[in-house]
Tab-separated table of N, CA and C in Angstrom:
chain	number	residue	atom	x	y	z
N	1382	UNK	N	0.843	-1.177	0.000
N	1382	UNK	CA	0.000	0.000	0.000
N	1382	UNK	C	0.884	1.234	0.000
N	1383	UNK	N	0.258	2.069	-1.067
N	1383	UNK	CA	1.460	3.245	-0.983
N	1383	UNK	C	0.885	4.138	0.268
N	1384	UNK	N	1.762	4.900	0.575
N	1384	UNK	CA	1.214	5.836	1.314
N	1384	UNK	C	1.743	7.181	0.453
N	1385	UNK	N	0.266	8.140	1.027
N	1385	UNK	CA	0.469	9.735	0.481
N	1385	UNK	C	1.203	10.580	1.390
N	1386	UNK	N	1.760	11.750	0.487
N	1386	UNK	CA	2.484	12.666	1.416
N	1386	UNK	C	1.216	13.423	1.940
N	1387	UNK	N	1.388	13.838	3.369
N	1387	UNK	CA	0.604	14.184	4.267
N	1387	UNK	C	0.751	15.597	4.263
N	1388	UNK	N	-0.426	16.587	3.919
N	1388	UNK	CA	0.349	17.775	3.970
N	1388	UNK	C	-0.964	18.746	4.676
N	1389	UNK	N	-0.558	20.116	4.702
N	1389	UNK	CA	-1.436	20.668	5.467
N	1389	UNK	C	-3.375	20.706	4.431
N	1390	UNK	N	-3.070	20.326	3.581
N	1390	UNK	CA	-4.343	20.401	2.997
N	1390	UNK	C	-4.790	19.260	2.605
N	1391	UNK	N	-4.134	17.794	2.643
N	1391	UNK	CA	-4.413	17.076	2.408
N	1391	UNK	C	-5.227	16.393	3.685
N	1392	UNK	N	-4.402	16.541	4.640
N	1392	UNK	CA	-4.801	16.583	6.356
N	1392	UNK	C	-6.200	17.350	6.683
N	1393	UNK	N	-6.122	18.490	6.524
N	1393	UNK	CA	-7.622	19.477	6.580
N	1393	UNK	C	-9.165	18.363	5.513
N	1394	UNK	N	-8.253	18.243	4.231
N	1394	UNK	CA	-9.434	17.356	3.666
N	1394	UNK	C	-9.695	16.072	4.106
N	1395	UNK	N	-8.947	15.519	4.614
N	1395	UNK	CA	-9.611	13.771	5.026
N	1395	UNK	C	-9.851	14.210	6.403
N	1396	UNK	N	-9.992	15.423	7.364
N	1396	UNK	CA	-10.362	16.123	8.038
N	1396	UNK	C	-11.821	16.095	7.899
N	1397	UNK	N	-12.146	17.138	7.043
N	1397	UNK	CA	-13.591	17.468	6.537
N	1397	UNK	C	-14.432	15.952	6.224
N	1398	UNK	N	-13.449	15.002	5.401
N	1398	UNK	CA	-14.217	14.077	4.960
N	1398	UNK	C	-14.757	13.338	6.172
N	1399	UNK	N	-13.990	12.943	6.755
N	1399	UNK	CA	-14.233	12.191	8.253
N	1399	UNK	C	-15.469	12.518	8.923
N	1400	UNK	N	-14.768	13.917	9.440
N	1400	UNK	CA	-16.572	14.748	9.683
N	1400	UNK	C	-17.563	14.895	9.120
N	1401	UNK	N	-17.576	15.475	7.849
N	1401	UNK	CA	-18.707	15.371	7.406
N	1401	UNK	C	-19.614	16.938	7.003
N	1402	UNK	N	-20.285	17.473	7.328
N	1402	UNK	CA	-21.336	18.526	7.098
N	1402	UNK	C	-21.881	18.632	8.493
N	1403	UNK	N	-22.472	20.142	8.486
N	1403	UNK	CA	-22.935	20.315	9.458
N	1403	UNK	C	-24.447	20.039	10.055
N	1404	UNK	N	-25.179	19.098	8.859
N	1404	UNK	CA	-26.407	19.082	9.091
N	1404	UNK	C	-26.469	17.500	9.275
N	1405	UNK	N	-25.018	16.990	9.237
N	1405	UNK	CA	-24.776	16.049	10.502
N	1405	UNK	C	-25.030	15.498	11.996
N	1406	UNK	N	-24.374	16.859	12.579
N	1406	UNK	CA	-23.733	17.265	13.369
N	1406	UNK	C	-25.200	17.798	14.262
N	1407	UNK	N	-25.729	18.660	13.589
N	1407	UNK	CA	-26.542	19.858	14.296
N	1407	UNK	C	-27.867	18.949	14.943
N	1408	UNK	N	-28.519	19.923	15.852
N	1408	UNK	CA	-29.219	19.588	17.149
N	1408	UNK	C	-30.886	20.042	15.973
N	1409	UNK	N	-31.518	19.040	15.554
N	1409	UNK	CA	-32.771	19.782	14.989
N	1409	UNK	C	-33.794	20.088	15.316
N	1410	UNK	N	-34.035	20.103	16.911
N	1410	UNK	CA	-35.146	20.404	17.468
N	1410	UNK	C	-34.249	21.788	18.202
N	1411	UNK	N	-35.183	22.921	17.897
N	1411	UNK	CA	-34.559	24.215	18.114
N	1411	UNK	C	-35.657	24.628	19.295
N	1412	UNK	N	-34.949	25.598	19.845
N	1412	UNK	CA	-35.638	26.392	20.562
N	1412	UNK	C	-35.373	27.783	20.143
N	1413	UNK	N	-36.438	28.638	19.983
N	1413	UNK	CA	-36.158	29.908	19.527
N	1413	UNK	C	-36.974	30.905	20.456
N	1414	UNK	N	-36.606	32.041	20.836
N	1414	UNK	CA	-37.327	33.102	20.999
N	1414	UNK	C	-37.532	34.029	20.625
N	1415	UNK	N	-38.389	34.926	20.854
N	1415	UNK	CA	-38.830	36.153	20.193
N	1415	UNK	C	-38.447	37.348	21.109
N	1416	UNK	N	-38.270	38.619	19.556
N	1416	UNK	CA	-37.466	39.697	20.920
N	1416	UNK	C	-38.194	40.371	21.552
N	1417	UNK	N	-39.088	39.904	21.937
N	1417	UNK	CA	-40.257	40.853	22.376
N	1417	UNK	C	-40.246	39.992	23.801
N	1418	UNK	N	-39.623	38.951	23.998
N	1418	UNK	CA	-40.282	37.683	25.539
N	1418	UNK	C	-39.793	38.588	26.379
N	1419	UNK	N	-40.132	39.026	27.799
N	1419	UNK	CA	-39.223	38.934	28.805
N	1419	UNK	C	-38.379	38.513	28.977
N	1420	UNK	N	-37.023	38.788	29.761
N	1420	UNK	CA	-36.082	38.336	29.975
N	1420	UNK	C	-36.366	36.926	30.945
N	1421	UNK	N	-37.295	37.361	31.971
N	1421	UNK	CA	-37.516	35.996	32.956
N	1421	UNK	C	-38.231	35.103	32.312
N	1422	UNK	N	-39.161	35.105	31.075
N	1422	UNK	CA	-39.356	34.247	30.443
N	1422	UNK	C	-38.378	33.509	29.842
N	1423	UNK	N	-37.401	34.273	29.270
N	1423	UNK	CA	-36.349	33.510	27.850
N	1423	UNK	C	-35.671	32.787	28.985
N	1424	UNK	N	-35.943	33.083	30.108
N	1424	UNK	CA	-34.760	32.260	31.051
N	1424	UNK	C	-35.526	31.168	31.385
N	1425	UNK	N	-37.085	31.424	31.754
N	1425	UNK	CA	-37.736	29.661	31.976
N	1425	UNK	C	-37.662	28.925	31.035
N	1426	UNK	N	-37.400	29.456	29.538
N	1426	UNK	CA	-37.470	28.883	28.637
N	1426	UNK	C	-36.341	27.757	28.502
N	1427	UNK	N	-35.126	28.803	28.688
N	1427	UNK	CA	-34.292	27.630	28.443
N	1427	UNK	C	-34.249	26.758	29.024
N	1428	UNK	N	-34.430	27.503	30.448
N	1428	UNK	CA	-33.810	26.437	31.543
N	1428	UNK	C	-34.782	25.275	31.703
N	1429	UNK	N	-35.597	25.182	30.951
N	1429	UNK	CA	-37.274	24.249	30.588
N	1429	UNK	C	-36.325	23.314	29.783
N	1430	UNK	N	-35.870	23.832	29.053
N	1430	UNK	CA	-35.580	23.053	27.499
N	1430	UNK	C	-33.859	22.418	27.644
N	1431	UNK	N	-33.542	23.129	28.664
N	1431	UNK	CA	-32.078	22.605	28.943
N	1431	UNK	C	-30.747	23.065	28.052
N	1432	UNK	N	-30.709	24.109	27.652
N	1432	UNK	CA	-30.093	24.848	26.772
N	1432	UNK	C	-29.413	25.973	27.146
N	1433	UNK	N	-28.130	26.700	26.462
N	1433	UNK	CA	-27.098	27.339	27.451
N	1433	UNK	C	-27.462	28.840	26.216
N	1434	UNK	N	-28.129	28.625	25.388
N	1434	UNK	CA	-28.801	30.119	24.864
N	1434	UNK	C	-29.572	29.768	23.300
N	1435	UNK	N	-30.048	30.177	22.706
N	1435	UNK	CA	-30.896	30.205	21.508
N	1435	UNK	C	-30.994	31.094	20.295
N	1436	UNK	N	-31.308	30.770	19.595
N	1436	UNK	CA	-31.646	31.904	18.033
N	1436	UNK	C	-32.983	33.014	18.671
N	1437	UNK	N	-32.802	34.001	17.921
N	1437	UNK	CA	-34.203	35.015	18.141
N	1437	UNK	C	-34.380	35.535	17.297
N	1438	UNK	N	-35.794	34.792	17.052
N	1438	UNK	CA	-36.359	34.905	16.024
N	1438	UNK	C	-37.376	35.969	15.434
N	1439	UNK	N	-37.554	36.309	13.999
N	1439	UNK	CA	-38.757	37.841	14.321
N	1439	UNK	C	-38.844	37.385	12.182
N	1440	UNK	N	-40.048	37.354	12.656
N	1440	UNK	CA	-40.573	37.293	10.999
N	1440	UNK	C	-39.863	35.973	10.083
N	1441	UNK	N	-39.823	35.214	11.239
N	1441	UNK	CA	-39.191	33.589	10.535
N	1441	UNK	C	-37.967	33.380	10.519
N	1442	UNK	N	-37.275	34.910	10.370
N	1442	UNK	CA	-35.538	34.901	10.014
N	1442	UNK	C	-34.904	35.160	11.206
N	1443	UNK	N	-33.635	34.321	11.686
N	1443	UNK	CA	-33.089	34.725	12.694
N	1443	UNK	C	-32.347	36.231	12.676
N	1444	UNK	N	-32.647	36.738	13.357
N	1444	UNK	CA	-32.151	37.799	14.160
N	1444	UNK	C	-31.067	38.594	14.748
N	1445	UNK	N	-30.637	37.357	15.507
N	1445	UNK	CA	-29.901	37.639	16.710
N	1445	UNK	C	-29.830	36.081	17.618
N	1446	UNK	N	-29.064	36.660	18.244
N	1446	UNK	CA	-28.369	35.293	19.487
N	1446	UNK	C	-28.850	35.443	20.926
N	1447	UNK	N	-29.245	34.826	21.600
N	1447	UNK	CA	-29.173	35.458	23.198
N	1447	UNK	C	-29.109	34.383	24.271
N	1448	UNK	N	-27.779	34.389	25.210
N	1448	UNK	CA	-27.419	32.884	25.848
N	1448	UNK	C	-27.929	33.514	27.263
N	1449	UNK	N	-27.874	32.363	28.016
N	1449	UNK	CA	-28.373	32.723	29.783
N	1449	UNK	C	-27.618	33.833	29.979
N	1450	UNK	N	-26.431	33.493	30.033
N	1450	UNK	CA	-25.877	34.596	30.468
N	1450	UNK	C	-25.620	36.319	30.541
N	1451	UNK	N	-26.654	36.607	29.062
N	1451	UNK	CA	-26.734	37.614	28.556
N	1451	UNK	C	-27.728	37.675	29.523
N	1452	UNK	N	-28.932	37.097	29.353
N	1452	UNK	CA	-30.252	37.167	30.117
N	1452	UNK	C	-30.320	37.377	31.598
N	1453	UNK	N	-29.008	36.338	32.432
N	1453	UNK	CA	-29.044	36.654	33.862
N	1453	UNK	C	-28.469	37.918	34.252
N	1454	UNK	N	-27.526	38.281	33.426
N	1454	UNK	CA	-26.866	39.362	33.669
N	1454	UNK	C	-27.664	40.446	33.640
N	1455	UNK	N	-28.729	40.462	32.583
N	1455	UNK	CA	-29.617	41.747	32.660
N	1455	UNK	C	-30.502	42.154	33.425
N	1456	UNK	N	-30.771	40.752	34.215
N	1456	UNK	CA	-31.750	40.753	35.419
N	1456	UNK	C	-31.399	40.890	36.239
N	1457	UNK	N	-30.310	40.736	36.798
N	1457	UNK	CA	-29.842	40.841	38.050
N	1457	UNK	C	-29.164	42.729	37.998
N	1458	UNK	N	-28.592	43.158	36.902
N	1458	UNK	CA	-28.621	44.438	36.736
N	1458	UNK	C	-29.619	45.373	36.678
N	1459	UNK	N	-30.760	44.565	36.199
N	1459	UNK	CA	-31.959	45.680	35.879
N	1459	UNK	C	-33.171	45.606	37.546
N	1460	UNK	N	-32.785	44.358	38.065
N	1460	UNK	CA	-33.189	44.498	39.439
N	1460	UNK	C	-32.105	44.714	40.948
N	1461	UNK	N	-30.845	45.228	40.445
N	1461	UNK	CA	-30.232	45.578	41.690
N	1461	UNK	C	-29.088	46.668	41.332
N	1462	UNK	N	-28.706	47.962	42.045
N	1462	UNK	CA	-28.087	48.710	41.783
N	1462	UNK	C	-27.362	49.123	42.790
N	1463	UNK	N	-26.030	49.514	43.001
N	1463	UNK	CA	-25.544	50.488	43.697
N	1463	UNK	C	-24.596	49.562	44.607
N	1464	UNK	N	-24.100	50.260	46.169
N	1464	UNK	CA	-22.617	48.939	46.335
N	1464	UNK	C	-23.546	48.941	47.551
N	1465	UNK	N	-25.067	48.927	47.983
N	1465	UNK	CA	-25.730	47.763	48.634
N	1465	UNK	C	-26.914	46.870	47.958
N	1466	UNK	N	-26.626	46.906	47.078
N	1466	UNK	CA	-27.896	45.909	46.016
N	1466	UNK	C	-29.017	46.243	46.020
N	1467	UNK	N	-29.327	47.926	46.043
N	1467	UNK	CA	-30.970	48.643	46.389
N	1467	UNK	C	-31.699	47.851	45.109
N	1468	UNK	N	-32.884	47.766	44.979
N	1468	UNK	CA	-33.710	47.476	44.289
N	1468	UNK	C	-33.544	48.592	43.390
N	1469	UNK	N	-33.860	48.481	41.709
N	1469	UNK	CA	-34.042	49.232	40.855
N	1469	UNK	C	-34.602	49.457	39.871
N	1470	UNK	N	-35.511	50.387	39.916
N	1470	UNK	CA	-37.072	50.398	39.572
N	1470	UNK	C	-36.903	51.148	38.305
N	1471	UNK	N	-37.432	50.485	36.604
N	1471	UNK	CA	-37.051	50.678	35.361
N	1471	UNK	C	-38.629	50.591	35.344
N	1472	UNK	N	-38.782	52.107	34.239
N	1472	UNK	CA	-40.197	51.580	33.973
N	1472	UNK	C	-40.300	50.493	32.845
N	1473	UNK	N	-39.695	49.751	32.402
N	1473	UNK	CA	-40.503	48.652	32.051
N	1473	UNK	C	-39.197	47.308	32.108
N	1474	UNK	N	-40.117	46.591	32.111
N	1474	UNK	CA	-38.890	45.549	31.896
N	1474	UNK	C	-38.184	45.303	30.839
N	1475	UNK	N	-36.860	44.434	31.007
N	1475	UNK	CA	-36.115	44.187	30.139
N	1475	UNK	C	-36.641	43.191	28.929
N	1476	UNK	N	-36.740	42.820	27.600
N	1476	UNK	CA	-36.862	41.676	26.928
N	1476	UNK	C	-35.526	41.269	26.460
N	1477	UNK	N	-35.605	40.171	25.894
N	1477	UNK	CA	-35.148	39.527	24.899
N	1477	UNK	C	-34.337	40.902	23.824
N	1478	UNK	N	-35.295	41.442	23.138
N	1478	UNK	CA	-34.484	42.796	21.930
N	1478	UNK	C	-33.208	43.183	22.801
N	1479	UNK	N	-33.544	43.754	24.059
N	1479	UNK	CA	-32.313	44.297	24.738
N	1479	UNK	C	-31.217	44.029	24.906
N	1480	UNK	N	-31.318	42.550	24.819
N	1480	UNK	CA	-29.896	41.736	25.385
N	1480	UNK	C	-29.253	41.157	24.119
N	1481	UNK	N	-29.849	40.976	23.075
N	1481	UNK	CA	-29.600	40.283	22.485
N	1481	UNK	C	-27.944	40.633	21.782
N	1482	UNK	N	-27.541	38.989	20.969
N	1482	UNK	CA	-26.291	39.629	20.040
N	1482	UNK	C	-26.845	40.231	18.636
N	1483	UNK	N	-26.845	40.997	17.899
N	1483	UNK	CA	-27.979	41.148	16.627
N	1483	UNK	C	-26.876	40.642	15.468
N	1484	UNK	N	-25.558	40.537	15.711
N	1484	UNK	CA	-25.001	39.871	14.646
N	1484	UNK	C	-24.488	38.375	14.293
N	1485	UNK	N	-25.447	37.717	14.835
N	1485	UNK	CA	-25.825	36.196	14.533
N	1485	UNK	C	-24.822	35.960	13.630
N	1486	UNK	N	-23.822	34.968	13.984
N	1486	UNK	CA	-22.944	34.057	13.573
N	1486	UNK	C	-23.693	32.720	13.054
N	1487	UNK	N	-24.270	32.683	11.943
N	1487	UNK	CA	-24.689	31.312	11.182
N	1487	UNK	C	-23.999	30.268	10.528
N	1488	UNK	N	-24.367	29.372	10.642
N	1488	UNK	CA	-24.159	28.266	9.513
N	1488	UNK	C	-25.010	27.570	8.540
N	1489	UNK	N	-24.542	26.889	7.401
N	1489	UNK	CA	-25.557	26.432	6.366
N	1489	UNK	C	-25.667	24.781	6.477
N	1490	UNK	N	-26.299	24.301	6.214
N	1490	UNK	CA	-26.864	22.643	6.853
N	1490	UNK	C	-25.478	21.942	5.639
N	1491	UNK	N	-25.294	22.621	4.863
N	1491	UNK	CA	-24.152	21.824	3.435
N	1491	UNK	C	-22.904	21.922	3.764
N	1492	UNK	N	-22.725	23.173	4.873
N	1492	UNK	CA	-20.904	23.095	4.600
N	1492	UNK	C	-20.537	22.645	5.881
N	1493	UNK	N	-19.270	21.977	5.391
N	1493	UNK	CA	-18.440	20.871	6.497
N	1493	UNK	C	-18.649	21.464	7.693
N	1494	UNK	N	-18.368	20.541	8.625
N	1494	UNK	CA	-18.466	20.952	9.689
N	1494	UNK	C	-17.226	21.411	10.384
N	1495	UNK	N	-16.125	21.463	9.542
N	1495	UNK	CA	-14.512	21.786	10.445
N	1495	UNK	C	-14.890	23.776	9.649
N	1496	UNK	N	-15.802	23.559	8.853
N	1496	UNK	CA	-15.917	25.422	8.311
N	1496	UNK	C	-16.254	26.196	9.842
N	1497	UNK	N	-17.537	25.092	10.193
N	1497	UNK	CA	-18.117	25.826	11.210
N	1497	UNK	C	-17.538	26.074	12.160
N	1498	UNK	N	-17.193	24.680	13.245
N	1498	UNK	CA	-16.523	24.941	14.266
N	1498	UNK	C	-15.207	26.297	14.066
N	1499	UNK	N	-14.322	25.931	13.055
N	1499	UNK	CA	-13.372	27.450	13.110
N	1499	UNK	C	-14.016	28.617	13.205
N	1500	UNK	N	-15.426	28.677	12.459
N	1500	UNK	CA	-16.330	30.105	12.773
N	1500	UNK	C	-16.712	30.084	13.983
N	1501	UNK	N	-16.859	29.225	15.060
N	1501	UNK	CA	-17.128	28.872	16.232
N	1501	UNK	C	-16.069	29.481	17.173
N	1502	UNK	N	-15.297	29.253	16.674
N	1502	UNK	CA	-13.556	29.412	17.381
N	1502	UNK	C	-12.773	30.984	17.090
N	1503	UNK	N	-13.003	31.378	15.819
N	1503	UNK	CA	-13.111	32.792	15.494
N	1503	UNK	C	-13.845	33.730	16.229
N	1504	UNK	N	-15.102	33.427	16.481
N	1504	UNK	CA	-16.200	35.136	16.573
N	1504	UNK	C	-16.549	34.121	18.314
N	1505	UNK	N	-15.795	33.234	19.361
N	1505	UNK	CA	-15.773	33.197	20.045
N	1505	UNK	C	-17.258	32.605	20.896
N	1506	UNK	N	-17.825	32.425	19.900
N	1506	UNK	CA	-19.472	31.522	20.112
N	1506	UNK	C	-19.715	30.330	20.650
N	1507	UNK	N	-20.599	29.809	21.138
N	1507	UNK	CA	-20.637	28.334	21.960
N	1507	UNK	C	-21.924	27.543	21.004
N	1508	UNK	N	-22.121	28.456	20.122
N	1508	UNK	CA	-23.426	27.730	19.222
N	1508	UNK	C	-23.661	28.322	18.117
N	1509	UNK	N	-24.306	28.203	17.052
N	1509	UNK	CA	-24.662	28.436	15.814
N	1509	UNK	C	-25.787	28.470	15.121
N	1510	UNK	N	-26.630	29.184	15.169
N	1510	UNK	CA	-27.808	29.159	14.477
N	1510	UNK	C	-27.459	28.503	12.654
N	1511	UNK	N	-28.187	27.094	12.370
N	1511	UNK	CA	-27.944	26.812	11.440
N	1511	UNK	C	-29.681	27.347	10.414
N	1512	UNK	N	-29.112	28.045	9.254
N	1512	UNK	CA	-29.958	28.671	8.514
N	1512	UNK	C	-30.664	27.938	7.046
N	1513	UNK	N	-31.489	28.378	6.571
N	1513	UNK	CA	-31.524	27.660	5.047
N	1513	UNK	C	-31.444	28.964	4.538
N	1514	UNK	N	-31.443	28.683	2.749
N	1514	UNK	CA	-30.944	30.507	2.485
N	1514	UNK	C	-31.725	31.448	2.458
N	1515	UNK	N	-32.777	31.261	3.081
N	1515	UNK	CA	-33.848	32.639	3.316
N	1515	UNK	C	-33.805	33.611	4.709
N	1516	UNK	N	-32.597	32.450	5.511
N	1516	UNK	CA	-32.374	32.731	7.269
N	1516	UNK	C	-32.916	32.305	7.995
N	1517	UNK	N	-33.984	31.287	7.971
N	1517	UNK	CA	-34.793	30.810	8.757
N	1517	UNK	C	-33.977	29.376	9.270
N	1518	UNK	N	-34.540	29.577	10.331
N	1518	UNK	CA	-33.434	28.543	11.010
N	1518	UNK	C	-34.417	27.026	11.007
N	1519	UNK	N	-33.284	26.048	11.082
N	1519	UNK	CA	-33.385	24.963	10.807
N	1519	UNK	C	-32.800	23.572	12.086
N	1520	UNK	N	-32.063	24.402	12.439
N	1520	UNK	CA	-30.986	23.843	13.516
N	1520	UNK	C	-30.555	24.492	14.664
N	1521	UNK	N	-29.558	23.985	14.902
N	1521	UNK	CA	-28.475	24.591	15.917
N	1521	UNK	C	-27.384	24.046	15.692
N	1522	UNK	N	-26.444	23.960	15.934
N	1522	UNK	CA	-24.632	23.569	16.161
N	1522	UNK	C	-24.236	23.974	17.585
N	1523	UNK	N	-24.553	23.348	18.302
N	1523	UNK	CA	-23.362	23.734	19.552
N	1523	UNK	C	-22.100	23.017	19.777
N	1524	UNK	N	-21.940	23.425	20.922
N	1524	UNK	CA	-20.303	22.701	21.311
N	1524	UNK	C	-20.514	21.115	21.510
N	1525	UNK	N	-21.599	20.498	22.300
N	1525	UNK	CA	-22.150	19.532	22.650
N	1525	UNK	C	-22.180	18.466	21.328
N	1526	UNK	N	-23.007	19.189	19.759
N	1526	UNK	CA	-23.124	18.490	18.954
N	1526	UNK	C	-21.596	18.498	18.206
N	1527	UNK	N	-20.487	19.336	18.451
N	1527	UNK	CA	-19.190	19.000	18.053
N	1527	UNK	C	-18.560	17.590	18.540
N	1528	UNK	N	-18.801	17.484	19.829
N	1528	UNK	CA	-18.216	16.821	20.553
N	1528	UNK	C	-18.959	15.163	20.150
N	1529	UNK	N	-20.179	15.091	20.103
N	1529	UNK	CA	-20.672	13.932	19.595
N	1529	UNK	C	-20.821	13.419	18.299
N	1530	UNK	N	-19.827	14.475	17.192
N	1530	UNK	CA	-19.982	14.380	15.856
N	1530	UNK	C	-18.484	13.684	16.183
N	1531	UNK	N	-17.587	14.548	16.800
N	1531	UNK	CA	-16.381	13.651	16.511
N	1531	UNK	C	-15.986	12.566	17.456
């Protein structure tokens, strides 16, 4: 059996091949919210559904991004202020629009999945709204479905 010279692109492709696509990989039961929910809603939500943040959705097309952490952080800011934790009274509450990321880092269900994860690893994300080409989401990609793809 011959063997091939191993090189940085030959490596990256039996890479990709191995893996596969991302509509592999991806989680297809989504959870999405709207930017209009409350913040203490988007938080029962997840924490219902077991999920570390979601797509937000508005007219079918994703939006924007918004993880717990965006969400706890805004609550616990928008209900406590000052260096003894006074209560702090906003006339209205926070939603979902407020917190959100609005520049949604996507992926497409066709391209490999070593594309994604590096877009994963680039713009510093723990998940991926996977899109079809109108933006409407279809999926997810998280870290979780990396880990059980490879």
């Amino acid at each position: 059996m011959m063997d091939r010279a191993m090189t940085p692109s030959t490596a990256r492709h039996d890479l990709i091949e191995l893996l596969g696509t991302v509509d592999r990989a991806m989680t297809k039961s989504l959870v999405v919210l709207s930017p209009e929910a409350p913040v203490s809603v988007a938080l029962a939500i997840l924490h219902e559904h077991g999920v570390g943040g979601a797509p937000v959705v508005h007219g079918g097309r994703v939006v924007g991004v918004v993880t717990g952490t965006d969400l706890v952080g805004r609550r616990i800011s928008a209900q406590h202020t000052g260096p003894f934790l006074r209560p702090h009274h906003e006339a209205r509450d926070w939603t979902v629009a407020d917190v959100l990321t609005e520049t949604a880092v996507v992926a497409s269900p066709g391209e490999s999945l070593v594309d994604a994860v590096l877009r994963m690893d680039e713009s510093r994300v723990g998940r991926l709204p996977v899109v079809d080409p109108d933006g409407r989401p279809i999926g997810i990609l998280a870290r979780d479905d990396v880990v059980r793809a490879v």
